[in-house]
One Martini backbone bead per residue (centre of mass of N, CA, C, O) as a GRO file, in nm:
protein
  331
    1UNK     BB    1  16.500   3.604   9.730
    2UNK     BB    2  16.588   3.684   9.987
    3UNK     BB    3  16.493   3.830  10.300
    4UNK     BB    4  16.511   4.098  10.437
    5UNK     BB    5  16.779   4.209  10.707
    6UNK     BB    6  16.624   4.459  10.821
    7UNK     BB    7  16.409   4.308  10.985
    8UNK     BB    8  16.587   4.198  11.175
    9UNK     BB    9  16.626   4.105  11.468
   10UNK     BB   10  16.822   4.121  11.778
   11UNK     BB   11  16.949   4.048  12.053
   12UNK     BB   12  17.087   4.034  12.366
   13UNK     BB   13  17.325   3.779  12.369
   14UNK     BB   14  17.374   3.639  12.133
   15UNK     BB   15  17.443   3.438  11.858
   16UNK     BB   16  17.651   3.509  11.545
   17UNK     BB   17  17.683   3.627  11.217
   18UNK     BB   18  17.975   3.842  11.082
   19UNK     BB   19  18.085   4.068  10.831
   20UNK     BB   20  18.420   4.085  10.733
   21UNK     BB   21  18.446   4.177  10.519
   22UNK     BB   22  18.424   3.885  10.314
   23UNK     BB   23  18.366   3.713  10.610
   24UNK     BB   24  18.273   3.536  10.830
   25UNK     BB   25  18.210   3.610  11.211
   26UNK     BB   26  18.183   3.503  11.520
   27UNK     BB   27  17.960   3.675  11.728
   28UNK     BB   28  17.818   3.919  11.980
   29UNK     BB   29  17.575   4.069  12.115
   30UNK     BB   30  17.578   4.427  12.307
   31UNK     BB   31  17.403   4.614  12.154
   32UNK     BB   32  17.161   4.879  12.039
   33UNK     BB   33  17.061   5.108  11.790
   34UNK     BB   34  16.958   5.357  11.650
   35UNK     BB   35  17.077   5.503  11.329
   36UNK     BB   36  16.864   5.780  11.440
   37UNK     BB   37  16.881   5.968  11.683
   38UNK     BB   38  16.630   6.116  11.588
   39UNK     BB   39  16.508   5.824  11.529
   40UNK     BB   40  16.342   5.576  11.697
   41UNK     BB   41  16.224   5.418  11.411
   42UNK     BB   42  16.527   5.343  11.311
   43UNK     BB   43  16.691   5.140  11.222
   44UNK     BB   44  16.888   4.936  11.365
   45UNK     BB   45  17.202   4.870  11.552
   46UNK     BB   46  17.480   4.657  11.612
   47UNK     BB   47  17.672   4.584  11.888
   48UNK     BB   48  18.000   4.356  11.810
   49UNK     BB   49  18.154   4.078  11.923
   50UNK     BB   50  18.447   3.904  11.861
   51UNK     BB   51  18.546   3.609  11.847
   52UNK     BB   52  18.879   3.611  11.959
   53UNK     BB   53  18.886   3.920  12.016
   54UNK     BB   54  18.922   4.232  12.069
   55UNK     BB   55  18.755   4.528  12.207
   56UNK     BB   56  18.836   4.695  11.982
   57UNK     BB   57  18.650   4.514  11.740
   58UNK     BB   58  18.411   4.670  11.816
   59UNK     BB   59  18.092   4.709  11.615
   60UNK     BB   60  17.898   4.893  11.428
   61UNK     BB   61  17.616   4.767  11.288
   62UNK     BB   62  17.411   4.660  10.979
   63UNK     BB   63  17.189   4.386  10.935
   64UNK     BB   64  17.325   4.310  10.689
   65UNK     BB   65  17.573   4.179  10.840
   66UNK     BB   66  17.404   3.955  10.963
   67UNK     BB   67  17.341   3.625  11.102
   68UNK     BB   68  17.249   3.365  11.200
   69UNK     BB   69  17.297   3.080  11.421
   70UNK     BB   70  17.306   2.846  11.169
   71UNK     BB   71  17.368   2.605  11.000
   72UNK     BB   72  17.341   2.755  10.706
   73UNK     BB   73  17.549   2.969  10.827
   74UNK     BB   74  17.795   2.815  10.869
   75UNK     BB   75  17.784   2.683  10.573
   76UNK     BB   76  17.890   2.963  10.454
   77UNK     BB   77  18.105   3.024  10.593
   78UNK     BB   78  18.293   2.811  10.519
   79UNK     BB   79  18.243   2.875  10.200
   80UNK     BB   80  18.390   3.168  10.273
   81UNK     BB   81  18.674   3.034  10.310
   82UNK     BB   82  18.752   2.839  10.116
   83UNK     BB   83  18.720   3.066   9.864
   84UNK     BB   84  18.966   3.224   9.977
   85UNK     BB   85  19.166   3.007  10.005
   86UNK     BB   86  19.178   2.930   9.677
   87UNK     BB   87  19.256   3.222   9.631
   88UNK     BB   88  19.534   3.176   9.783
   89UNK     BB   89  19.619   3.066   9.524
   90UNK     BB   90  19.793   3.012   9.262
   91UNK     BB   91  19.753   3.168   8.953
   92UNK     BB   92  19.749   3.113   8.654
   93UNK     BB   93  19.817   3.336   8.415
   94UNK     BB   94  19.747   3.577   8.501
   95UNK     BB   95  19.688   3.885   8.459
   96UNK     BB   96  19.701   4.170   8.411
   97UNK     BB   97  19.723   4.465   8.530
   98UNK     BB   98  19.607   4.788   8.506
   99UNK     BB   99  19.839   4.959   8.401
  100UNK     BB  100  19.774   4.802   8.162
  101UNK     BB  101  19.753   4.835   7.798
  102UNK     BB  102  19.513   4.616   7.599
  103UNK     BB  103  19.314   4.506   7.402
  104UNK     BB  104  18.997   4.390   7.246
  105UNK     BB  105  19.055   4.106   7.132
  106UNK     BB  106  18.959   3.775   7.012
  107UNK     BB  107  19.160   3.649   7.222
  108UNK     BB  108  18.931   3.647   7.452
  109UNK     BB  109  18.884   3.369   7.325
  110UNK     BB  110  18.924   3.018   7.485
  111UNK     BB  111  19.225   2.947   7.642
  112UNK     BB  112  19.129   3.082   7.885
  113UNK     BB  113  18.876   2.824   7.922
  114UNK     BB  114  19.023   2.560   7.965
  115UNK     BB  115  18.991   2.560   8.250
  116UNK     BB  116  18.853   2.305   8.503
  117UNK     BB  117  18.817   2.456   8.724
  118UNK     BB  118  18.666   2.711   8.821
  119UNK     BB  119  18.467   2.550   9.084
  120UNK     BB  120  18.679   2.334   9.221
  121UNK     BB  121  18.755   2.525   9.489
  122UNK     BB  122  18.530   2.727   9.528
  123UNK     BB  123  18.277   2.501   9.528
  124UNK     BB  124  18.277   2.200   9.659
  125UNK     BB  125  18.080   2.209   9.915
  126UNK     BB  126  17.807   2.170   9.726
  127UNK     BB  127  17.849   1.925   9.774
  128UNK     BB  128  17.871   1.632   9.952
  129UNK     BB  129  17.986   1.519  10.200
  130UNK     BB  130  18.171   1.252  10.320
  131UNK     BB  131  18.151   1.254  10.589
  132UNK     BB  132  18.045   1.418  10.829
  133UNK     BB  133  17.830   1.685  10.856
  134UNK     BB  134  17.961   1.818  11.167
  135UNK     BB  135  18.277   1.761  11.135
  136UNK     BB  136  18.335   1.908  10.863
  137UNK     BB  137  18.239   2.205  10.946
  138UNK     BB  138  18.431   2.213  11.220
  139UNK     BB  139  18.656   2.212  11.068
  140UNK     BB  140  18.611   2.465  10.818
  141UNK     BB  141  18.470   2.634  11.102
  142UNK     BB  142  18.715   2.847  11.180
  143UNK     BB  143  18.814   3.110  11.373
  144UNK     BB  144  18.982   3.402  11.269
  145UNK     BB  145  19.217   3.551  11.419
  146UNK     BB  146  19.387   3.849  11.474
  147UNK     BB  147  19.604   3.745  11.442
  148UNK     BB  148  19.598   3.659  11.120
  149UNK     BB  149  19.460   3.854  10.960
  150UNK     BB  150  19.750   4.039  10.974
  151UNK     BB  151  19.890   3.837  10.761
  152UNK     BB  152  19.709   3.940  10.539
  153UNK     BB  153  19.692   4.107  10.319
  154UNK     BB  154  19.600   4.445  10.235
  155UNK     BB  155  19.420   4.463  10.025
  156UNK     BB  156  19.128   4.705  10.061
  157UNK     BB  157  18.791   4.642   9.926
  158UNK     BB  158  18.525   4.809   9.956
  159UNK     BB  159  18.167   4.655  10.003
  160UNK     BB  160  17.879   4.713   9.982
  161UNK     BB  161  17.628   4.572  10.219
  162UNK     BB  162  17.421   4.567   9.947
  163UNK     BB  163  17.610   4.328   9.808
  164UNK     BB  164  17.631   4.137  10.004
  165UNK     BB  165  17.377   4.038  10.037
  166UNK     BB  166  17.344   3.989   9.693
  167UNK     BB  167  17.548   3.745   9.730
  168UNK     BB  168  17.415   3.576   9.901
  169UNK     BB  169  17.179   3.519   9.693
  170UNK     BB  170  17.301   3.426   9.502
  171UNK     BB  171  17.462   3.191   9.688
  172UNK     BB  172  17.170   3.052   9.687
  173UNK     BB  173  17.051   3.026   9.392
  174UNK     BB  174  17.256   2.827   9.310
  175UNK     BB  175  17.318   2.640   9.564
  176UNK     BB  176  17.012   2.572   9.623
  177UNK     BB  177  16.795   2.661   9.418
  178UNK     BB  178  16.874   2.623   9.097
  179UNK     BB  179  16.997   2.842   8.969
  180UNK     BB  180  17.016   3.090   8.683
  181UNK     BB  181  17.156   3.356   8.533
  182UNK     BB  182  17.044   3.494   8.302
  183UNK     BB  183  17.147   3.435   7.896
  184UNK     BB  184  17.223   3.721   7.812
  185UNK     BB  185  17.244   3.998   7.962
  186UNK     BB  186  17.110   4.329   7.970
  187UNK     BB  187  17.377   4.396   8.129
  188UNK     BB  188  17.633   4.374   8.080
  189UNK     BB  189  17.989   4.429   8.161
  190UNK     BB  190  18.050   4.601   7.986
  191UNK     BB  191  17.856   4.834   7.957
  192UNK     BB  192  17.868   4.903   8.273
  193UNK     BB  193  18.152   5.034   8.241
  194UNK     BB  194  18.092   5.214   7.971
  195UNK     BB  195  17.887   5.392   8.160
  196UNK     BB  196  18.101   5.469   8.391
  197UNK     BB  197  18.327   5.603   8.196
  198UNK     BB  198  18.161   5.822   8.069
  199UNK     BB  199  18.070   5.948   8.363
  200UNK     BB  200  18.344   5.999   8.498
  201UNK     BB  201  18.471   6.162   8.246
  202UNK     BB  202  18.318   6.440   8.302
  203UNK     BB  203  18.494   6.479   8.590
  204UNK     BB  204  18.759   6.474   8.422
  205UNK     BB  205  19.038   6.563   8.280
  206UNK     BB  206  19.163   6.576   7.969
  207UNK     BB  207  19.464   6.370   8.050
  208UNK     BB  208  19.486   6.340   8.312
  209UNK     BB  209  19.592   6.110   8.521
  210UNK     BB  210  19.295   6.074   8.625
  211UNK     BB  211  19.213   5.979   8.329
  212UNK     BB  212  19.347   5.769   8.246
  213UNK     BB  213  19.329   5.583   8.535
  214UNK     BB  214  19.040   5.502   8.433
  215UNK     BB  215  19.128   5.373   8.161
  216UNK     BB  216  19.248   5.142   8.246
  217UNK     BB  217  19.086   5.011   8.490
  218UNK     BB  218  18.862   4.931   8.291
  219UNK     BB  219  19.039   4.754   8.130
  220UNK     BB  220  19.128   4.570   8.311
  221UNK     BB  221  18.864   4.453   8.423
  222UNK     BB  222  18.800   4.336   8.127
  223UNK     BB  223  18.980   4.124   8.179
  224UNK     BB  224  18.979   3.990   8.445
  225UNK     BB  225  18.706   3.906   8.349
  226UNK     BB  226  18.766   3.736   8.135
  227UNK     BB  227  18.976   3.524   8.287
  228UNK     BB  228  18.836   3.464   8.573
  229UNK     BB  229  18.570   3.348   8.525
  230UNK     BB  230  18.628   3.039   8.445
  231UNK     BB  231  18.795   3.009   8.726
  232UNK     BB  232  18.665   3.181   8.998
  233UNK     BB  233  18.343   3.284   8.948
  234UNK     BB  234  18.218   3.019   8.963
  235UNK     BB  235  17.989   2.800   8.988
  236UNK     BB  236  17.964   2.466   8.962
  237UNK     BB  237  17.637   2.488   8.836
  238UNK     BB  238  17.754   2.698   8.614
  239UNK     BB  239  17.944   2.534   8.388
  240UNK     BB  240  17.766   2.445   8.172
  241UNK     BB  241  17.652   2.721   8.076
  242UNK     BB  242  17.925   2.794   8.015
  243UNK     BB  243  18.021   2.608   7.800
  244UNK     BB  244  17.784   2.668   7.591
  245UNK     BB  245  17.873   2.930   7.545
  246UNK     BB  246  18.157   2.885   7.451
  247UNK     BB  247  18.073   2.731   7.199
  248UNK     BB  248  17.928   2.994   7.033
  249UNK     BB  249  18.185   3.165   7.040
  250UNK     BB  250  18.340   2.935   6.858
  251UNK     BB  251  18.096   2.972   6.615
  252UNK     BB  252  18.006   3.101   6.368
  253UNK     BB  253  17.703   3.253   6.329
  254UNK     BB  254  17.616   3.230   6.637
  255UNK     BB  255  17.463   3.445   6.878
  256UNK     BB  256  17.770   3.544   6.992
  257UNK     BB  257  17.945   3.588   6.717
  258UNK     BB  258  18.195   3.845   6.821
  259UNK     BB  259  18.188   3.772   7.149
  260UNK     BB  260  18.222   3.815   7.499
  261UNK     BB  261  18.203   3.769   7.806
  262UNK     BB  262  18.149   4.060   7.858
  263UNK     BB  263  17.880   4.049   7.667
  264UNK     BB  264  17.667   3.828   7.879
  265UNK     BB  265  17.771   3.902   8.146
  266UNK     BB  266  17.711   4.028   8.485
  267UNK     BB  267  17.679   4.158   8.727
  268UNK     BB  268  17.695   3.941   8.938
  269UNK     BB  269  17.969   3.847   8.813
  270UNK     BB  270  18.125   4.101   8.887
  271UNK     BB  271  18.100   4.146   9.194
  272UNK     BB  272  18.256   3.874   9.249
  273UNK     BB  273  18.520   4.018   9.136
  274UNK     BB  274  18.506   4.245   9.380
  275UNK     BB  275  18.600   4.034   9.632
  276UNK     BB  276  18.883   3.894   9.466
  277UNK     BB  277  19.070   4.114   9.420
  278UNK     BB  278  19.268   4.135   9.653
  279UNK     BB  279  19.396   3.870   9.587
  280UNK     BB  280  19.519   3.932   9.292
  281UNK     BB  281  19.674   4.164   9.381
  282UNK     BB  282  19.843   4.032   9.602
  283UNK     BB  283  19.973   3.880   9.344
  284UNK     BB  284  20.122   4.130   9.236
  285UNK     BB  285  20.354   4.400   9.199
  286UNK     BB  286  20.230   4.619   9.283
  287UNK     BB  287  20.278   4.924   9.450
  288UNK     BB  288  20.117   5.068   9.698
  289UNK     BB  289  20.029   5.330   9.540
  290UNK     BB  290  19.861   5.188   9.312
  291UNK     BB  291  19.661   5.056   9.476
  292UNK     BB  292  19.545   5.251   9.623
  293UNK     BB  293  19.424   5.369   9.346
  294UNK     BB  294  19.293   5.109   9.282
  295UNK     BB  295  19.092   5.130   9.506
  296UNK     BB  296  18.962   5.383   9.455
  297UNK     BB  297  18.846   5.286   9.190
  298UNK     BB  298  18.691   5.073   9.318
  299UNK     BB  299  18.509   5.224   9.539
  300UNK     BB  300  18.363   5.377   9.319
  301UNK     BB  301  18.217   5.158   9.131
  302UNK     BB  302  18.101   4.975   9.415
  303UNK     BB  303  17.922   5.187   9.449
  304UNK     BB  304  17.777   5.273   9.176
  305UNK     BB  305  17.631   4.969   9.164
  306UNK     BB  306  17.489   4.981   9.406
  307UNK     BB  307  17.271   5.229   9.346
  308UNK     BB  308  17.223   5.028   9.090
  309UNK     BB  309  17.082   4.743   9.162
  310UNK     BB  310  16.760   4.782   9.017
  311UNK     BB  311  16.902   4.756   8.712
  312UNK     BB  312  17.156   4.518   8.718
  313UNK     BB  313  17.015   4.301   9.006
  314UNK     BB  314  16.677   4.247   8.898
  315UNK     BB  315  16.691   3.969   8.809
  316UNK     BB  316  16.539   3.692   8.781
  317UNK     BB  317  16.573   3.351   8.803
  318UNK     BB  318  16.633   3.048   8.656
  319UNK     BB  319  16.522   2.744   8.630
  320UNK     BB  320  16.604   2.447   8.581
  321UNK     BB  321  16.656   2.177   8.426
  322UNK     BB  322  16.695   1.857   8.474
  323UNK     BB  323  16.888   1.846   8.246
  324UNK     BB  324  17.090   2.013   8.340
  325UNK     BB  325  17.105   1.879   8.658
  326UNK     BB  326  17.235   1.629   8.567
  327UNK     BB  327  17.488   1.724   8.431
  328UNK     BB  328  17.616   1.907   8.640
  329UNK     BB  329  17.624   1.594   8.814
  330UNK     BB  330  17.704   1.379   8.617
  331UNK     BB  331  17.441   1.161   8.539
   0.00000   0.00000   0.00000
């Protein structure tokens, strides 16, 4: 895991990259403050002026979502933007929205993992670019300014700024350090649903509106990521890993046998759904009301991931083998 950003201390008047909802943006350091007017050894928070932007969006953050500004953050910030470019390109045959119910039947494994896209559009710049390594990533990270952002879906789902760390800590083992997370995670994606489902049914009235609408949102969920997981949700170098998955999935017999992407698949991947989803869902019809309701049912859900990621993401990544390296590189 990279080293905790916690520690990291920051100028007046540096020059950083800030993550803004899901993408980084170049900004400056205006000034820091203890996080605790009470005590004054507590971490700093800094706020920070985004580059072209109004001085009204100017906000006090906390050094997790900091990053220096050196090549290697920009060349992330680059690539968190090519996959949201990506991910608002239309995604054929969408899974159902969340309010939709229906059966976890074996037909969630096959025809549904048979694109090839996988991450050829949300990571291919994990390959060597071809042009001038200097000019392409100019080219890449343009400062998204105010109207644009403005003009983007409005579908808002915060994500705690704990999980954004590990998410980059993820996209830096998988695409720098040639590493795979672990398969099949001892805490699979159905599991931690299914966990999370009978804990919070019993804060709620059996029957009641809010009570079914918690048991759609994770059927949805469950959909959406057996869906999505092979479209969109890998890193290129993950692919060969999902292959050989998918190959013992539809093989009577073999270890996976009558299970589901969700049953082999973890929180890392899980996450990654976490990000995606505002894309997704501002692909669907659904109305206003409708995803306010699933907004919040999903800010609570990666509240309660992020309390307990000691749980869930804390398995450490393994180095791949020459010969994996090899396959996954087309060598």
């Amino acid at each position: 895991m990279a080293p905790t950003h916690q520690q990291m201390v920051y100028q007046k008047d540096e020059k950083v990259l800030c993550f803004h909802h899901e993408l980084l943006y170049e900004a400056k350091v205006l000034d820091s403050k203890p996080s605790d007017s009470n005590d004054k050894k507590s971490p700093l928070h800094y706020r920070v002026h985004y580059k072209g932007w109004k001085n009204t969006w100017d906000d006090w953050v906390p050094p997790e979502r900091l990053r220096r500004f050196t090549e290697e953050n920009i060349e992330l910030a680059a690539q968190l933007k090519r996959e949201m470019e990506a991910l608002r390109r239309p995604t054929p045959k969408l899974p159902p929205h969340p309010n939709k119910k229906s059966g976890r039947g074996s037909g969630s494994t096959g025809g549904d993992y048979n694109s090839a896209r996988a991450s050829e559009e949300r990571h291919s710049s994990v390959q060597a670019p071809s042009g001038p390594r200097g000019q392409k990533r100019g080219r890449d990270f343009e400062i998204e300014k105010e109207e644009a952002f403005h003009t983007r879906p409005s579908v808002r789902i915060p994500v705690p700024d704990h999980l954004k760390a590990l998410l980059v800590d993820d996209w830096e083992n998988v695409t720098k350090n040639l590493q795979l997370v672990p398969l099949p995670s001892k805490t699979p994606v159905n599991d931690i649903l299914q966990t999370y489902l009978e804990e919070e049914k019993t804060k709620r009235t059996a029957g009641s509106a809010e009570y079914e609408l918690l048991e759609e949102v994770i059927q949805g969920l469950r959909e959406y990521f057996e869906k999505c997981l092979g479209r969109i949700l890998l890193y290129r170098f993950e692919r060969e890993q999902f292959f050989e998955i998918r190959a013992q999935l539809d093989i009577h017999g073999k270890e996976f046998a009558g299970k589901t992407i969700g049953d082999i698949y973890g929180a890392e991947h899980l996450c990654r759904l976490f990000v995606s989803l505002p894309e997704l869902i501002a692909q669907t019809n659904m109305d206003p009301q409708s995803v306010n309701k699933l907004r919040d049912e999903i800010s609570k859900l990666t509240s309660w991931v992020a309390k307990r990621s000691n749980k869930y993401l804390s398995t450490p990544y393994e180095n791949a083998s020459q010969e994996y390296i090899e396959k996954a590189r087309g060598v």
